[in-house]
Structures are given as C-alpha cells and as structure tokens.
Short mmCIF file of C-alpha atoms in Angstrom, two decimals:
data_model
loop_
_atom_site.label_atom_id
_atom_site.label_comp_id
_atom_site.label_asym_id
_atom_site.label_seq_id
_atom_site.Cartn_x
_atom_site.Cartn_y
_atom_site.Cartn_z
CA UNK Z 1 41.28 -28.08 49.00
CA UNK Z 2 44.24 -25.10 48.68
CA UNK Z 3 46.57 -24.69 46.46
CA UNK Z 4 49.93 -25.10 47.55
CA UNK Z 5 51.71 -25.06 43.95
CA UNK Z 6 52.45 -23.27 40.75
CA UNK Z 7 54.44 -22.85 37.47
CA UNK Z 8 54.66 -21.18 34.81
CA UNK Z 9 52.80 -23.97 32.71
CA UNK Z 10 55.30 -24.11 29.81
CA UNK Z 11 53.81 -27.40 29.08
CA UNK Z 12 50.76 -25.99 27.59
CA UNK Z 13 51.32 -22.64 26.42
CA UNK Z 14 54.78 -23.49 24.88
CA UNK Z 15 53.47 -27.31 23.71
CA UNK Z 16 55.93 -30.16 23.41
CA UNK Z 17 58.94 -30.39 24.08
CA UNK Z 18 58.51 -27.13 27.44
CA UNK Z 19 58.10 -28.79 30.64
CA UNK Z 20 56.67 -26.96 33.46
CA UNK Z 21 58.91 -25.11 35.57
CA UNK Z 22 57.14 -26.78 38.78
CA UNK Z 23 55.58 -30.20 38.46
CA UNK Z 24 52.77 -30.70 41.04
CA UNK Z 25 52.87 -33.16 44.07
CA UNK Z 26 51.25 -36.68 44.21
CA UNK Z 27 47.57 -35.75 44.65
CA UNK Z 28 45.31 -38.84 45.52
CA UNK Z 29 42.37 -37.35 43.81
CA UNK Z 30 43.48 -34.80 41.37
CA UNK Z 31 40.33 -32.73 40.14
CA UNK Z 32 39.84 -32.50 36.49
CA UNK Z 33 37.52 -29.82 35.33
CA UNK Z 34 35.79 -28.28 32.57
CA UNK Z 35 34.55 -24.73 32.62
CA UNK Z 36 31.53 -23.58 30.53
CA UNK Z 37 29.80 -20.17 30.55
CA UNK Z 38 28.59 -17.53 28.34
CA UNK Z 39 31.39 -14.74 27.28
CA UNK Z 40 31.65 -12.21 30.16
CA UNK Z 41 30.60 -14.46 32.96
CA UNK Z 42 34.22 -14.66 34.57
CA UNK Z 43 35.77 -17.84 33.46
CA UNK Z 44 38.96 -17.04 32.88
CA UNK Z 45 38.78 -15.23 36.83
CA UNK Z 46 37.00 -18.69 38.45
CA UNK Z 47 39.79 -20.68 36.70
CA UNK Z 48 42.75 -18.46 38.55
CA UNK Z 49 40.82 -19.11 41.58
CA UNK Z 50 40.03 -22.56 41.57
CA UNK Z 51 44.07 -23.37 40.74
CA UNK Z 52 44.89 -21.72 43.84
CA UNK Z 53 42.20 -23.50 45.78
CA UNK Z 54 42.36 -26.92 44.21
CA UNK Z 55 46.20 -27.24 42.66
CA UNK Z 56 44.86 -27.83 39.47
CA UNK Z 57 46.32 -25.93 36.58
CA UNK Z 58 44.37 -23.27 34.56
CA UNK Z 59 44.30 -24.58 30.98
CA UNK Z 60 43.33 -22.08 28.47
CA UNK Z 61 43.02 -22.54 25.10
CA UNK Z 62 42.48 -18.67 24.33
CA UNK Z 63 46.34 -18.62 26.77
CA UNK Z 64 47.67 -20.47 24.16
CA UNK Z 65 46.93 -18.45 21.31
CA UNK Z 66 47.92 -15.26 23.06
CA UNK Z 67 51.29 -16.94 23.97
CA UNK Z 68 51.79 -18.71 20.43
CA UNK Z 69 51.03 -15.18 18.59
CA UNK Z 70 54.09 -13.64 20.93
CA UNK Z 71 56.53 -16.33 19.72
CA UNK Z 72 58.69 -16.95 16.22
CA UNK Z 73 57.06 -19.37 13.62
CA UNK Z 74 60.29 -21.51 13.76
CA UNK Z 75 58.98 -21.98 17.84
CA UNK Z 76 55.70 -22.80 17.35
CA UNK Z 77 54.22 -26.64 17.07
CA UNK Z 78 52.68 -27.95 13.73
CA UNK Z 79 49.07 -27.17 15.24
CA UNK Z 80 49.69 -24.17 16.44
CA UNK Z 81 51.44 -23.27 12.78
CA UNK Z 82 47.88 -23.78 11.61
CA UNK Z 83 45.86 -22.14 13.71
CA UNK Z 84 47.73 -19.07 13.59
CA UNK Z 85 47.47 -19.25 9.83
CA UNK Z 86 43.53 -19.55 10.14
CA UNK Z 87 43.36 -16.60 12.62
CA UNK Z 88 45.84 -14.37 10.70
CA UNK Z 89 43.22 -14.57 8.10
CA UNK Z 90 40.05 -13.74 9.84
CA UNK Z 91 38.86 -17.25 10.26
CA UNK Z 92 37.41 -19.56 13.24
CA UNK Z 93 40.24 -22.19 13.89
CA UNK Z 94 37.88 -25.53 12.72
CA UNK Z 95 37.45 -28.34 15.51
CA UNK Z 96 40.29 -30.82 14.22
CA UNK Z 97 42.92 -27.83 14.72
CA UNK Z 98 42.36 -27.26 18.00
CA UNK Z 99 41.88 -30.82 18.64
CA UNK Z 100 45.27 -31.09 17.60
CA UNK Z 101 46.45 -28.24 19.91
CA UNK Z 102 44.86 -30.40 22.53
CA UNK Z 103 46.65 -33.79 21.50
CA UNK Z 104 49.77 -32.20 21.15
CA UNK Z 105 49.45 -31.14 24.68
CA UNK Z 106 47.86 -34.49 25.73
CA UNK Z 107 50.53 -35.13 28.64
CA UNK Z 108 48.41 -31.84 30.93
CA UNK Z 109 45.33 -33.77 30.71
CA UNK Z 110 47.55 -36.75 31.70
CA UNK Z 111 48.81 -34.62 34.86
CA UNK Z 112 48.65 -36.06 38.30
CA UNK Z 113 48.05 -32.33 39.65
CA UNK Z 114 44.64 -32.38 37.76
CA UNK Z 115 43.40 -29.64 34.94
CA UNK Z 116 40.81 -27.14 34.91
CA UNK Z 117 40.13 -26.77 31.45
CA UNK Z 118 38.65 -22.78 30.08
CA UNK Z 119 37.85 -22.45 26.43
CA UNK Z 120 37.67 -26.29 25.61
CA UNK Z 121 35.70 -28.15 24.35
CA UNK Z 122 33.22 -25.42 22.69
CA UNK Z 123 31.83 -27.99 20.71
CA UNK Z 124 29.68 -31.32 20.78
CA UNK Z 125 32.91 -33.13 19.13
CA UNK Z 126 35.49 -31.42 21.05
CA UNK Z 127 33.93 -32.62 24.26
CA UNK Z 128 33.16 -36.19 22.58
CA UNK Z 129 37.06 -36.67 21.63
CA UNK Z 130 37.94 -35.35 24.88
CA UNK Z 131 35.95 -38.22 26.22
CA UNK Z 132 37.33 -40.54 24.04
CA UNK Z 133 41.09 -39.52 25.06
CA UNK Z 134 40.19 -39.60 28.70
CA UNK Z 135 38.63 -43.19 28.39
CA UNK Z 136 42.08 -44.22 26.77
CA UNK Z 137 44.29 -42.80 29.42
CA UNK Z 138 41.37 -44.15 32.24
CA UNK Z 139 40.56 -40.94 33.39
CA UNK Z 140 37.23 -39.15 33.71
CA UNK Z 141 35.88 -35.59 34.50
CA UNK Z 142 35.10 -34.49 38.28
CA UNK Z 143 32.38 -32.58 36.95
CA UNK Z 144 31.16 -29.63 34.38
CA UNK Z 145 30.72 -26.12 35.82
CA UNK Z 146 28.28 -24.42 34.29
CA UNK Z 147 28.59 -20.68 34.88
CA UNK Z 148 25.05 -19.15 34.65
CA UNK Z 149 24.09 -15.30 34.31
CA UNK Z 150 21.63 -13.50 33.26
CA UNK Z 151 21.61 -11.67 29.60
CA UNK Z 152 21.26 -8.28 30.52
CA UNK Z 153 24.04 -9.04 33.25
CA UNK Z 154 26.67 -10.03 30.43
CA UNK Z 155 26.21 -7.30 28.32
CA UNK Z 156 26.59 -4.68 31.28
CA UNK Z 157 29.94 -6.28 31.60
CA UNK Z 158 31.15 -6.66 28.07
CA UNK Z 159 29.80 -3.34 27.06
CA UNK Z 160 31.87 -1.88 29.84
CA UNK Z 161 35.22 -3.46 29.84
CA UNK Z 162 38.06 -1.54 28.32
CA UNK Z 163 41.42 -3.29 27.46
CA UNK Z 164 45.07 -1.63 27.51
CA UNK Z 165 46.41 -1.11 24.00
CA UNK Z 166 49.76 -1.34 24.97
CA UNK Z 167 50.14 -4.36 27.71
CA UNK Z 168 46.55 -5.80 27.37
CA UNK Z 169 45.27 -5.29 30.81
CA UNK Z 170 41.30 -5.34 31.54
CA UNK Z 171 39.33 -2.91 33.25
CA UNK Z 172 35.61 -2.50 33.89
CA UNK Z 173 34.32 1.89 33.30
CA UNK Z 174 32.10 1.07 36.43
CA UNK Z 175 33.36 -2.48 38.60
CA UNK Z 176 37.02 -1.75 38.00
CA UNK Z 177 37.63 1.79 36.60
CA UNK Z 178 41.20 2.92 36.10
CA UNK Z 179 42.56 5.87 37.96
CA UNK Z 180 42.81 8.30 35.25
CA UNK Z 181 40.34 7.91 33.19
CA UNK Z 182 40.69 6.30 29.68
CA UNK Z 183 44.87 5.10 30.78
CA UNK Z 184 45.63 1.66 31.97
CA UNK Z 185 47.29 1.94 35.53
CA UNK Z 186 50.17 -0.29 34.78
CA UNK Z 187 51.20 1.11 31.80
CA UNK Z 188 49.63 4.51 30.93
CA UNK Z 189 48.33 2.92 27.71
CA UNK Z 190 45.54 3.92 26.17
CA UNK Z 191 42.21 2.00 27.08
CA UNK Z 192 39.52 0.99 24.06
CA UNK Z 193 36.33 -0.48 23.57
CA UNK Z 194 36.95 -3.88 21.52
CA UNK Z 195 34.68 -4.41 18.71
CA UNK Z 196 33.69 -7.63 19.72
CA UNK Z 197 32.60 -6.29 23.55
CA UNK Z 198 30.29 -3.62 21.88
CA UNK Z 199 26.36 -4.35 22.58
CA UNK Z 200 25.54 -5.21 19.07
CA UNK Z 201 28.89 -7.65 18.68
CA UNK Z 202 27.51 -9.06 22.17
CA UNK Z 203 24.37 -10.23 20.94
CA UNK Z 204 25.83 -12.05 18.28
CA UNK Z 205 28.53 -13.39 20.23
CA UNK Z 206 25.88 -14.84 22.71
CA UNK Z 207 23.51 -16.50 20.23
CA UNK Z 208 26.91 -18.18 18.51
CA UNK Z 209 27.66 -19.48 22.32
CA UNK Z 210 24.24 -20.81 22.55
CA UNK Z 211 24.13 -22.55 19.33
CA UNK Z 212 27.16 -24.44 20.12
CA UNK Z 213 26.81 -24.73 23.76
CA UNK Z 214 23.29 -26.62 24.42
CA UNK Z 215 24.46 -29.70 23.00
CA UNK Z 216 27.61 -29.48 25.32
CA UNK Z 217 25.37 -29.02 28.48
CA UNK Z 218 22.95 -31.54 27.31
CA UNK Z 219 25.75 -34.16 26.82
CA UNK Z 220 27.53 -33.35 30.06
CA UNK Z 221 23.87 -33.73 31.57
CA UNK Z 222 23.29 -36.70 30.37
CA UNK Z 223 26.68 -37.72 31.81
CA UNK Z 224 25.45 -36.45 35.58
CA UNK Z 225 28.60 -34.59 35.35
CA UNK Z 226 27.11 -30.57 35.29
CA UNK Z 227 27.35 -28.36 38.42
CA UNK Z 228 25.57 -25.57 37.59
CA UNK Z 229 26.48 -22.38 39.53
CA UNK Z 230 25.10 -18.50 39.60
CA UNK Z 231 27.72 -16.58 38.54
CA UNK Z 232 26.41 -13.68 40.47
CA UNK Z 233 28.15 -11.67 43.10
CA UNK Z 234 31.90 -10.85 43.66
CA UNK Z 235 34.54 -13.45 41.90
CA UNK Z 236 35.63 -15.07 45.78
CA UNK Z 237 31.71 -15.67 46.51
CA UNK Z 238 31.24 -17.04 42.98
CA UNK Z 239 34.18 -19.64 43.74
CA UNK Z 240 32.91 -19.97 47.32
CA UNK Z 241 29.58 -21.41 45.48
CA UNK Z 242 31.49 -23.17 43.25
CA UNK Z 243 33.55 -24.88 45.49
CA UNK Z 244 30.34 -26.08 47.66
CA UNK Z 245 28.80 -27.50 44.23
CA UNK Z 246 32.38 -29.53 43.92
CA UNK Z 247 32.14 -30.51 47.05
CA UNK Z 248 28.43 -31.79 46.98
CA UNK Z 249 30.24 -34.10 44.15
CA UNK Z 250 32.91 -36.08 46.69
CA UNK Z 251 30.87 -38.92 47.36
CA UNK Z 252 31.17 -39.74 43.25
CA UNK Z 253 34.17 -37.43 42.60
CA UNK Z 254 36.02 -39.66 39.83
#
C-alpha cells in the first residue's frame, strides 16, 4: 500500500483539456475514496497522506477553486466560469455547479490510479449523482472515511490557526507556531485570524456541516461503505488508523 507516484494533477485543477504531468501505473485494485469530516479535523492533511500511501490522487474540490481563482477567465472551463461568478458575489456555489465541476472532470474518477475525493460530495445529491456516474462507468467506492472529533477539539484548532496573507501558508499559535511570532516562516508575511476560523464563525460553520452531513453518513451507512475513524492524535497515527480501517475492508474492497 505506498505510493510510488505523483503529478502535478493538471487534470483536475486545470479541467479539460490539462492532462496530468504523470499518469499512474496499472493498479489491479485502485482505491477510490471519499473523505468526510467536520471543518478542522485534518482532511485536507489525511488526503496528502493517504496519496502517498495508496497512489491515489488527492482530489479537492476547495484545490480547484484556489487554482481556478489564480488563472485568466479566458482559461477557465464553463463550470468553473460559474462558480467563480457565484463566489465573487458572496454566494454558496449551488449543487448542479459543482456537479458540473465534477462532470467536467469525470475522466479522474475514471482513473486507473484510483481517487481520494476531499470536499465532495457535501450533499445528499452530490453523493447520489456521484453514485449514479460511478454505476455508469462500473465503478464503486472502497469505502467512506468518516473523520470523527470531538467539538471542543475542532474549535481549539480553528480558533488557533493563523494563515499567511501573502503566500497562504497555515500555522497553528500552539501545534505549529511560527518562529517569529505573528510572520509566516516562508515568506515573512503577515499571519491573521480568518473570520470564518473565529469561535463564533465555528459554531455556525459546524451546525451547517451537520445539517448537510447526516444524510451523507446515513446514506453511505446504509451502503456498508463508512469507516469511521478518531481523528485524534498526530496526522501519521491518524492515517496509521485509517489505513487499518481500509484494510479491515479487503475482503469486500470493490
């Protein structure tokens, strides 16, 4: 289960027509995986971790929008025209938008190196036209991981992160402090508090997550597809317990 390969996967953050700079190896049982957890519980971290350990690329929807807002409007695909348009103006990007993203990017789910998918679906329909396009191309999920922490645990690490004006780099006042206090260590950039990581915002943005996310977990559930795993503990023990749930799942792995 390491991860031998990488690229720069132009194929999803650029859209159609990028290819990827590498294109992964035959794998007989590519893993395809979906990532679900409340904000703050280390996603985007596990995701990094389980490419190099499984192959599988990291495919983030929040990547894409980060890449698309760094790029021309002339370079950008017809979905990604849109939801750039939505976010320039404050609002969520709805569910057919993204799905769109998604479609237009169709040929990563297809890939015989496997996905790990971080920041889709959020949504009972996202996840049931994910399904739908999977059952088309006969291809199903490995499995669901279901990153669990406890509340007061999230907030202590929202609350404390502080982001990098300048190059956009993360760092935690108390887990991972910069050297000089209140400058990014790459850059010298000035570190702030986001809005959206401040306790109050957090609260919010938890009871939006749960709102949308029980009907995910109760679908995937109902699919025996969720591997629920404590995301307590350092980031290579929280992939060391998520790679024993995976594994726990060979016998039906898909």
């Amino acid at each position: 289960m390491n991860g031998q390969n990488k690229n720069d996967r132009a194929g999803w953050l650029k859209g159609p027509p990028a290819e990827c700079s590498v294109l992964p190896g035959e794998t007989q049982s590519p893993w395809r995986l979906v990532l679900l957890g409340a904000p703050g519980v280390g996603k985007g971290t596990q995701a990094d971790l389980l490419h190099e350990r499984l192959n599988a690329c990291h495919l983030s929807t929040g990547d894409v929008f980060r890449a698309a807002g760094r790029r021309s409007d002339c370079e950008q695909t017809p979905a990604m025209t849109a939801a750039m348009d939505y976010m320039r103006r404050g609002a969520l990007v709805p569910d057919s938008t993204v799905w769109e993203m998604v479609c237009e990017r169709s040929g990563c789910i297809r890939c015989r190196g496997g996905f790990i998918l971080d920041g889709f679906p959020r949504t009972l329909a996202q996840a049931e036209s994910l399904k739908a396009l999977m059952e088309n191309e006969r291809l199903s999920l490995s499995a669901v991981v279901n990153y669990e922490l406890p509340l007061a645990e999230i907030v202590s690490r929202l609350s404390g992160r502080r982001t990098c004006e300048k190059c956009r780099a993360v760092f935690h006042v108390t887990r991972q402090p910069s050297r000089a206090e209140g400058l990014c260590d790459h850059c010298g950039g000035r570190l702030y508090q986001r809005e959206d990581d401040r306790p109050e915002s957090i609260t919010v943005r938890l009871e939006v997550y749960e709102h949308s996310t029980a009907p995910l977990i109760r679908f995937y559930k109902d699919l025996n597809l969720l591997a629920p795993v404590a995301a307590t503990g350092s980031p290579d023990e929280i992939c060391d317990r998520t790679i024993t749930a995976l594994q726990k799942r060979l016998p039906v792995k898909r």
